[in-house]
Amino acid sequence: MEDFQMVELDTEILEGMGSYCLRSKKKTLGYINKNKWLNESFEKGLKYIQLLENKKQLGFIEYTDAEFSSRVVHANNYLVIHCLWVSETGKGYGTKLINKCLQDAENHSKLGVVVVTNPETSWTPSKDILLKNQFKLVDTATAPFNFELHVYQFENSTLLPYFPTNWDERINKFENLTILRSFQCPYVEVATENIIVGANELGLDAKIIDLKSREELMELSPTPYGIFSVVFKGKLISFHRLTVHSVMKRLKELM
């Protein structure tokens, strides 16, 4: 008999159970930074829900109020889903976690829930599960790359969330190799390391800007994803992890 359980992490449970992300490498700096970020974000209302079956971890969802989110989107009075990941697809796990988020949003009189997606990376939730659960595409940010904004509204409203439109202006601020990051994702650390190693092989130094507030994120991030961006000579190199080989290849094209 299936015995599903939703566990909402707090500081105490996080200490005992650990976060789902990068859980196989709990001694890495990425995992440690993620848990520190979670503890700070719990105080601002962030929800990190794990789905278990007979005590086995099946997946998780992370979401928060838009004004505290790590996504570059204007979405007043909405919840923003950061991450949604399940161990197996086709089992209904994702829908269970989404429904938990929708329930919380409705209980707190939110207008709905928003999610940033991108088909070029697994670092964002898949839009397929969102469309299956009646989310609708309401905005795109084709430059840079192909970000999409999906929304679930409880009532039809003209107050739809939206992306900023000044992406080119943001990217053009950075001529030297620059990494903009926060620790919302534990893989940011190794992604940063690969950029630095690849750049050093080419005789380049990378400047790191740690985004420490929502205000900095909304002002500086060159992508809607927000938590990791690499810019060189006014071009977006990546917004997710690259291999060292890929880093060097992309930088050489601009040198």
mmCIF file of C-alpha atoms in Angstrom:
data_model
loop_
_atom_site.group_PDB
_atom_site.id
_atom_site.type_symbol
_atom_site.label_atom_id
_atom_site.label_comp_id
_atom_site.label_asym_id
_atom_site.label_seq_id
_atom_site.Cartn_x
_atom_site.Cartn_y
_atom_site.Cartn_z
ATOM 1 C CA MET A 1 0.000 0.000 0.000
ATOM 2 C CA GLU A 2 1.332 3.428 -0.966
ATOM 3 C CA ASP A 3 2.121 5.626 2.012
ATOM 4 C CA PHE A 4 2.932 9.100 0.706
ATOM 5 C CA GLN A 5 4.040 11.802 3.090
ATOM 6 C CA MET A 6 4.740 15.500 2.588
ATOM 7 C CA VAL A 7 7.500 16.814 4.852
ATOM 8 C CA GLU A 8 7.992 20.565 5.116
ATOM 9 C CA LEU A 9 11.570 21.284 6.062
ATOM 10 C CA ASP A 10 12.569 23.756 8.727
ATOM 11 C CA THR A 11 15.955 24.350 10.336
ATOM 12 C CA GLU A 12 15.629 21.364 12.659
ATOM 13 C CA ILE A 13 14.380 18.915 10.028
ATOM 14 C CA LEU A 14 16.971 20.166 7.541
ATOM 15 C CA GLU A 15 19.696 19.354 10.047
ATOM 16 C CA GLY A 16 18.439 15.778 10.410
ATOM 17 C CA MET A 17 17.060 14.904 6.975
ATOM 18 C CA GLY A 18 19.105 17.200 4.770
ATOM 19 C CA SER A 19 17.968 18.857 1.557
ATOM 20 C CA TYR A 20 17.186 16.784 -1.503
ATOM 21 C CA CYS A 21 19.559 18.665 -3.818
ATOM 22 C CA LEU A 22 23.063 17.199 -4.106
ATOM 23 C CA ARG A 23 22.247 14.930 -1.157
ATOM 24 C CA SER A 24 24.836 12.371 -2.251
ATOM 25 C CA LYS A 25 27.613 14.921 -1.674
ATOM 26 C CA LYS A 26 26.783 16.453 1.679
ATOM 27 C CA LYS A 27 30.355 17.525 2.399
ATOM 28 C CA THR A 28 30.684 19.677 -0.716
ATOM 29 C CA LEU A 29 30.707 23.455 -0.487
ATOM 30 C CA GLY A 30 27.707 23.604 -2.827
ATOM 31 C CA TYR A 31 25.564 21.501 -0.495
ATOM 32 C CA ILE A 32 26.718 23.429 2.577
ATOM 33 C CA ASN A 33 25.993 26.791 0.921
ATOM 34 C CA LYS A 34 22.555 25.596 -0.196
ATOM 35 C CA ASN A 35 21.585 24.569 3.319
ATOM 36 C CA LYS A 36 22.820 27.862 4.723
ATOM 37 C CA TRP A 37 20.758 29.682 2.094
ATOM 38 C CA LEU A 38 17.722 27.560 3.001
ATOM 39 C CA ASN A 39 17.998 28.397 6.692
ATOM 40 C CA GLU A 40 18.146 32.106 5.899
ATOM 41 C CA SER A 41 15.216 31.796 3.470
ATOM 42 C CA PHE A 42 12.980 29.841 5.875
ATOM 43 C CA GLU A 43 12.841 33.038 7.934
ATOM 44 C CA LYS A 44 11.317 34.806 4.912
ATOM 45 C CA GLY A 45 8.641 32.168 4.375
ATOM 46 C CA LEU A 46 10.311 29.920 1.818
ATOM 47 C CA LYS A 47 8.785 26.435 1.592
ATOM 48 C CA TYR A 48 10.872 23.353 0.842
ATOM 49 C CA ILE A 49 8.640 20.276 0.674
ATOM 50 C CA GLN A 50 9.911 16.734 0.261
ATOM 51 C CA LEU A 51 7.683 13.914 -0.955
ATOM 52 C CA LEU A 52 8.325 10.532 0.646
ATOM 53 C CA GLU A 53 6.882 7.050 0.224
ATOM 54 C CA ASN A 54 7.555 4.669 3.110
ATOM 55 C CA LYS A 55 10.355 7.084 4.167
ATOM 56 C CA LYS A 56 11.995 6.962 0.695
ATOM 57 C CA GLN A 57 12.647 10.388 -0.837
ATOM 58 C CA LEU A 58 10.776 10.746 -4.129
ATOM 59 C CA GLY A 59 11.266 14.406 -4.926
ATOM 60 C CA PHE A 60 10.805 17.952 -3.712
ATOM 61 C CA ILE A 61 9.400 21.366 -4.508
ATOM 62 C CA GLU A 62 10.743 24.766 -3.418
ATOM 63 C CA TYR A 63 8.680 27.953 -3.579
ATOM 64 C CA THR A 64 8.293 31.354 -1.946
ATOM 65 C CA ASP A 65 6.560 34.719 -2.201
ATOM 66 C CA ALA A 66 7.541 36.613 -5.343
ATOM 67 C CA GLU A 67 9.078 39.468 -3.352
ATOM 68 C CA PHE A 68 11.627 37.041 -1.889
ATOM 69 C CA SER A 69 12.127 34.800 -4.913
ATOM 70 C CA SER A 70 15.324 34.069 -6.832
ATOM 71 C CA ARG A 71 13.681 34.514 -10.230
ATOM 72 C CA VAL A 72 13.731 37.794 -12.148
ATOM 73 C CA VAL A 73 10.009 38.270 -12.620
ATOM 74 C CA HIS A 74 7.443 40.861 -11.612
ATOM 75 C CA ALA A 75 4.713 38.874 -9.881
ATOM 76 C CA ASN A 76 3.162 40.770 -6.985
ATOM 77 C CA ASN A 77 0.962 38.596 -4.764
ATOM 78 C CA TYR A 78 2.002 35.354 -6.467
ATOM 79 C CA LEU A 79 4.055 32.420 -5.260
ATOM 80 C CA VAL A 80 7.117 31.526 -7.351
ATOM 81 C CA ILE A 81 8.259 27.931 -7.750
ATOM 82 C CA HIS A 82 12.057 27.767 -7.819
ATOM 83 C CA CYS A 83 12.556 24.034 -8.218
ATOM 84 C CA LEU A 84 10.508 20.908 -8.862
ATOM 85 C CA TRP A 85 12.281 17.564 -9.136
ATOM 86 C CA VAL A 86 11.117 13.956 -8.880
ATOM 87 C CA SER A 87 12.973 10.640 -8.945
ATOM 88 C CA GLU A 88 10.614 9.136 -11.544
ATOM 89 C CA THR A 89 8.266 10.698 -14.065
ATOM 90 C CA GLY A 90 4.821 9.371 -14.899
ATOM 91 C CA LYS A 91 4.074 8.455 -11.279
ATOM 92 C CA GLY A 92 2.128 11.573 -10.350
ATOM 93 C CA TYR A 93 4.811 12.788 -7.931
ATOM 94 C CA GLY A 94 5.192 16.161 -9.641
ATOM 95 C CA THR A 95 1.449 16.778 -9.605
ATOM 96 C CA LYS A 96 1.259 15.997 -5.880
ATOM 97 C CA LEU A 97 3.972 18.560 -5.172
ATOM 98 C CA ILE A 98 2.428 21.188 -7.457
ATOM 99 C CA ASN A 99 -0.949 20.711 -5.785
ATOM 100 C CA LYS A 100 0.676 21.340 -2.407
ATOM 101 C CA CYS A 101 2.039 24.655 -3.693
ATOM 102 C CA LEU A 102 -1.320 25.633 -5.217
ATOM 103 C CA GLN A 103 -3.068 24.829 -1.960
ATOM 104 C CA ASP A 104 -0.655 27.025 -0.002
ATOM 105 C CA ALA A 105 -1.096 29.857 -2.511
ATOM 106 C CA GLU A 106 -4.879 29.701 -2.234
ATOM 107 C CA ASN A 107 -4.775 29.480 1.564
ATOM 108 C CA HIS A 108 -2.699 32.674 1.641
ATOM 109 C CA SER A 109 -5.011 34.509 -0.788
ATOM 110 C CA LYS A 110 -2.424 34.670 -3.563
ATOM 111 C CA LEU A 111 -3.447 35.408 -7.147
ATOM 112 C CA GLY A 112 -1.696 32.251 -8.284
ATOM 113 C CA VAL A 113 1.658 30.569 -8.884
ATOM 114 C CA VAL A 114 4.386 31.292 -11.442
ATOM 115 C CA VAL A 115 7.311 29.253 -12.788
ATOM 116 C CA VAL A 116 10.257 30.165 -15.025
ATOM 117 C CA THR A 117 11.202 27.426 -17.495
ATOM 118 C CA ASN A 118 13.794 26.929 -20.196
ATOM 119 C CA PRO A 119 14.059 23.972 -22.626
ATOM 120 C CA GLU A 120 17.865 24.222 -22.784
ATOM 121 C CA THR A 121 18.538 23.046 -19.236
ATOM 122 C CA SER A 122 17.338 20.684 -16.518
ATOM 123 C CA TRP A 123 18.024 23.416 -13.971
ATOM 124 C CA THR A 124 14.465 24.712 -14.415
ATOM 125 C CA PRO A 125 11.237 22.692 -14.049
ATOM 126 C CA SER A 126 9.854 21.031 -17.184
ATOM 127 C CA LYS A 127 7.003 22.960 -18.738
ATOM 128 C CA ASP A 128 5.277 19.680 -19.678
ATOM 129 C CA ILE A 129 4.229 18.966 -16.080
ATOM 130 C CA LEU A 130 3.077 22.576 -15.717
ATOM 131 C CA LEU A 131 0.891 22.489 -18.831
ATOM 132 C CA LYS A 132 -0.528 19.179 -17.629
ATOM 133 C CA ASN A 133 -1.585 20.958 -14.443
ATOM 134 C CA GLN A 134 -3.322 23.888 -16.201
ATOM 135 C CA PHE A 135 -0.496 26.421 -16.071
ATOM 136 C CA LYS A 136 -0.485 28.831 -19.029
ATOM 137 C CA LEU A 137 2.343 30.505 -20.899
ATOM 138 C CA VAL A 138 2.084 34.272 -20.339
ATOM 139 C CA ASP A 139 5.498 35.709 -21.282
ATOM 140 C CA THR A 140 8.763 34.869 -23.001
ATOM 141 C CA ALA A 141 12.281 36.262 -22.860
ATOM 142 C CA THR A 142 13.883 35.113 -26.099
ATOM 143 C CA ALA A 143 16.906 37.329 -25.645
ATOM 144 C CA PRO A 144 18.897 35.834 -24.071
ATOM 145 C CA PHE A 145 18.028 32.221 -24.834
ATOM 146 C CA ASN A 146 14.474 30.922 -24.523
ATOM 147 C CA PHE A 147 12.991 31.540 -21.103
ATOM 148 C CA GLU A 148 9.256 31.163 -20.596
ATOM 149 C CA LEU A 149 6.959 32.272 -17.795
ATOM 150 C CA HIS A 150 4.093 29.948 -16.874
ATOM 151 C CA VAL A 151 1.248 30.956 -14.576
ATOM 152 C CA TYR A 152 -1.596 29.282 -12.731
ATOM 153 C CA GLN A 153 -4.270 31.822 -11.804
ATOM 154 C CA PHE A 154 -7.134 31.160 -9.419
ATOM 155 C CA GLU A 155 -9.256 33.777 -11.183
ATOM 156 C CA ASN A 156 -8.793 35.460 -14.537
ATOM 157 C CA SER A 157 -7.064 38.767 -13.980
ATOM 158 C CA THR A 158 -5.301 41.433 -15.988
ATOM 159 C CA LEU A 159 -2.585 41.448 -13.297
ATOM 160 C CA LEU A 160 -0.432 38.885 -15.064
ATOM 161 C CA PRO A 161 3.205 38.390 -14.021
ATOM 162 C CA TYR A 162 5.835 39.468 -16.537
ATOM 163 C CA PHE A 163 9.554 39.533 -17.271
ATOM 164 C CA PRO A 164 11.642 42.692 -17.479
ATOM 165 C CA THR A 165 12.465 43.644 -21.066
ATOM 166 C CA ASN A 166 15.916 45.255 -20.757
ATOM 167 C CA TRP A 167 18.021 42.072 -21.094
ATOM 168 C CA ASP A 168 20.393 43.497 -23.713
ATOM 169 C CA GLU A 169 21.042 46.530 -21.523
ATOM 170 C CA ARG A 170 21.840 44.284 -18.550
ATOM 171 C CA ILE A 171 24.229 42.060 -20.496
ATOM 172 C CA ASN A 172 26.032 44.973 -22.110
ATOM 173 C CA LYS A 173 27.102 46.234 -18.681
ATOM 174 C CA PHE A 174 29.691 43.459 -18.482
ATOM 175 C CA GLU A 175 32.697 43.553 -20.803
ATOM 176 C CA ASN A 176 35.083 41.523 -18.646
ATOM 177 C CA LEU A 177 34.347 37.902 -17.761
ATOM 178 C CA THR A 178 31.799 38.096 -14.940
ATOM 179 C CA ILE A 179 29.911 35.467 -12.937
ATOM 180 C CA LEU A 180 26.731 36.601 -11.207
ATOM 181 C CA ARG A 181 25.389 34.068 -8.720
ATOM 182 C CA SER A 182 23.483 33.226 -5.565
ATOM 183 C CA PHE A 183 23.433 29.974 -3.624
ATOM 184 C CA GLN A 184 19.802 29.042 -4.203
ATOM 185 C CA CYS A 185 21.147 26.105 -6.228
ATOM 186 C CA PRO A 186 23.887 23.825 -4.832
ATOM 187 C CA TYR A 187 25.306 23.233 -8.309
ATOM 188 C CA VAL A 188 26.299 26.891 -8.603
ATOM 189 C CA GLU A 189 29.577 26.163 -6.807
ATOM 190 C CA VAL A 190 30.829 23.538 -9.272
ATOM 191 C CA ALA A 191 29.482 25.583 -12.184
ATOM 192 C CA THR A 192 31.566 28.510 -10.933
ATOM 193 C CA GLU A 193 34.661 26.305 -10.564
ATOM 194 C CA ASN A 194 34.380 25.109 -14.177
ATOM 195 C CA ILE A 195 34.174 28.683 -15.460
ATOM 196 C CA ILE A 196 37.253 29.708 -13.465
ATOM 197 C CA VAL A 197 39.293 26.672 -14.564
ATOM 198 C CA GLY A 198 38.391 27.161 -18.215
ATOM 199 C CA ALA A 199 39.074 30.885 -18.069
ATOM 200 C CA ASN A 200 42.441 30.405 -16.389
ATOM 201 C CA GLU A 201 43.474 28.008 -19.139
ATOM 202 C CA LEU A 202 42.950 30.903 -21.548
ATOM 203 C CA GLY A 203 44.685 33.460 -19.354
ATOM 204 C CA LEU A 204 41.462 35.146 -18.254
ATOM 205 C CA ASP A 205 40.360 36.169 -14.778
ATOM 206 C CA ALA A 206 36.725 35.916 -13.747
ATOM 207 C CA LYS A 207 35.030 38.476 -11.521
ATOM 208 C CA ILE A 208 32.378 37.032 -9.193
ATOM 209 C CA ILE A 209 29.350 39.052 -8.088
ATOM 210 C CA ASP A 210 27.437 37.371 -5.273
ATOM 211 C CA LEU A 211 23.832 38.551 -5.436
ATOM 212 C CA LYS A 212 22.889 39.050 -1.799
ATOM 213 C CA SER A 213 19.437 40.593 -2.076
ATOM 214 C CA ARG A 214 16.294 40.542 -4.173
ATOM 215 C CA GLU A 215 17.004 44.143 -5.164
ATOM 216 C CA GLU A 216 20.449 43.254 -6.567
ATOM 217 C CA LEU A 217 18.988 40.278 -8.405
ATOM 218 C CA MET A 218 16.254 42.333 -10.069
ATOM 219 C CA GLU A 219 18.704 45.050 -11.054
ATOM 220 C CA LEU A 220 21.716 43.055 -12.243
ATOM 221 C CA SER A 221 20.746 39.548 -13.340
ATOM 222 C CA PRO A 222 21.024 39.193 -17.134
ATOM 223 C CA THR A 223 18.505 36.312 -17.235
ATOM 224 C CA PRO A 224 15.125 35.487 -15.652
ATOM 225 C CA TYR A 225 16.714 32.441 -14.004
ATOM 226 C CA GLY A 226 18.653 34.792 -11.804
ATOM 227 C CA ILE A 227 20.956 32.628 -9.733
ATOM 228 C CA PHE A 228 23.786 31.916 -12.167
ATOM 229 C CA SER A 229 24.901 33.885 -15.200
ATOM 230 C CA VAL A 230 28.229 34.151 -17.012
ATOM 231 C CA VAL A 231 28.828 37.177 -19.220
ATOM 232 C CA PHE A 232 31.823 38.064 -21.397
ATOM 233 C CA LYS A 233 32.202 40.984 -23.808
ATOM 234 C CA GLY A 234 28.519 41.788 -23.634
ATOM 235 C CA LYS A 235 27.460 38.212 -24.414
ATOM 236 C CA LEU A 236 25.732 35.681 -22.189
ATOM 237 C CA ILE A 237 27.987 32.615 -22.011
ATOM 238 C CA SER A 238 25.740 30.457 -19.863
ATOM 239 C CA PHE A 239 23.084 30.381 -17.139
ATOM 240 C CA HIS A 240 23.791 26.813 -15.996
ATOM 241 C CA ARG A 241 26.684 24.411 -15.526
ATOM 242 C CA LEU A 242 29.116 23.886 -18.401
ATOM 243 C CA THR A 243 32.021 21.494 -18.712
ATOM 244 C CA VAL A 244 35.479 23.069 -18.713
ATOM 245 C CA HIS A 245 35.782 22.148 -22.398
ATOM 246 C CA SER A 246 32.531 23.958 -23.222
ATOM 247 C CA VAL A 247 33.624 26.980 -21.202
ATOM 248 C CA MET A 248 36.852 27.268 -23.173
ATOM 249 C CA LYS A 249 35.086 26.789 -26.492
ATOM 250 C CA ARG A 250 32.560 29.563 -25.818
ATOM 251 C CA LEU A 251 35.178 31.985 -24.504
ATOM 252 C CA LYS A 252 37.495 31.377 -27.470
ATOM 253 C CA GLU A 253 34.693 32.345 -29.840
ATOM 254 C CA LEU A 254 34.656 35.822 -28.293
ATOM 255 C CA MET A 255 38.379 36.375 -27.750
#
